[in-house]
Amino acid sequence: MDQNLFNDICLQQLTLSGVHEGETVVVLTRGGERGEYADAFLWAIQRLGATGYHMRLPSPASAGGAWAVGDSGLGRIPLAVDALKAADMVVDCTFLLFSPEQFAIQDA
């Protein structure tokens, strides 16, 4: 992957999402997965004048690294959920899809 091209794609995505100076954006990953995504989004966040940080969840404990839809493991870390709820935007690279945490973060 061309990292410069990917940086530009992330910058365009965040620009289209309306990210601007003064906002807080969290990039959420899991284990060693999608580190290049986190780097590119953090670069783009900085370029837009927003504050960003990377929250990296532990790898799933299940055999083979598999995970179940709706069970992100994030629910076992309530302080992390609270931090994500306080952000203006979360870039989810973990697929929180259909998890109770996803709905709680969106509602906040």
XYZ file of C-alpha atoms in Angstrom:
108
model
C 0.000 0.000 0.000
C 1.224 3.493 -0.819
C 1.109 5.192 2.606
C 1.019 8.715 1.128
C -1.976 7.827 -1.012
C -3.701 6.224 1.972
C -2.981 9.317 4.100
C -4.690 11.441 1.445
C -7.685 9.089 1.318
C -8.075 9.343 5.107
C -7.756 13.132 4.924
C -10.499 13.269 2.292
C -12.727 10.973 4.359
C -12.377 13.081 7.496
C -12.843 16.290 5.515
C -16.071 14.922 4.034
C -17.115 13.907 7.557
C -16.739 17.517 8.684
C -13.842 17.034 11.114
C -12.383 20.404 12.064
C -10.157 22.206 14.519
C -11.168 21.829 18.150
C -12.712 18.371 17.796
C -11.447 15.159 19.339
C -11.217 12.084 17.128
C -10.311 8.599 18.383
C -8.974 5.871 16.108
C -9.956 2.479 17.538
C -8.008 -0.663 16.602
C -7.494 -4.119 18.083
C -4.233 -5.962 18.738
C -1.714 -5.583 15.942
C -4.405 -5.075 13.295
C -4.705 -2.008 11.054
C -1.808 -0.030 12.499
C -1.309 1.651 9.121
C -4.931 2.801 9.272
C -4.353 4.364 12.683
C -1.208 6.113 11.450
C -2.947 7.499 8.367
C -6.013 8.703 10.255
C -3.889 10.300 12.992
C -1.896 12.127 10.315
C -5.137 13.360 8.724
C -6.618 14.393 12.077
C -3.543 16.480 12.805
C -3.673 18.081 9.345
C -7.253 19.180 10.031
C -6.263 20.774 13.339
C -8.261 18.352 15.451
C -6.975 16.442 18.454
C -6.596 12.731 17.890
C -5.451 9.661 19.690
C -5.209 5.939 19.057
C -7.017 3.495 21.353
C -5.795 -0.057 20.850
C -7.882 -2.861 22.339
C -6.334 -6.219 23.235
C -6.524 -9.011 20.669
C -9.490 -11.347 21.122
C -8.860 -14.214 23.519
C -10.721 -16.734 21.359
C -8.904 -19.407 19.422
C -7.478 -18.350 16.109
C -8.076 -14.660 16.738
C -11.690 -14.941 15.585
C -14.323 -12.593 16.911
C -18.087 -12.637 16.982
C -20.304 -9.923 15.549
C -21.723 -7.930 18.447
C -18.966 -8.933 20.883
C -16.081 -6.509 20.569
C -14.628 -7.079 24.032
C -14.921 -3.337 24.586
C -17.764 -3.867 27.052
C -15.290 -5.352 29.507
C -13.417 -2.022 29.580
C -15.994 0.565 30.746
C -13.438 3.380 31.029
C -12.593 2.922 27.342
C -16.285 3.069 26.429
C -16.603 6.320 28.410
C -13.593 7.809 26.609
C -15.091 6.926 23.225
C -18.441 8.411 24.260
C -16.671 11.691 25.045
C -15.072 11.939 21.588
C -16.580 13.964 18.764
C -15.863 11.136 16.329
C -14.643 7.544 16.512
C -12.893 5.933 13.552
C -13.771 2.295 14.199
C -11.240 -0.121 12.703
C -12.444 -3.001 14.920
C -15.966 -3.540 13.599
C -17.999 -2.762 16.711
C -20.950 -3.569 14.481
C -24.137 -4.403 16.402
C -22.417 -4.376 19.787
C -24.075 -2.698 22.777
C -20.981 -0.463 22.966
C -21.500 0.771 19.410
C -25.029 1.886 20.222
C -23.969 3.519 23.515
C -21.182 5.458 21.781
C -23.496 6.565 18.970
C -26.166 7.663 21.446
C -23.626 9.798 23.310
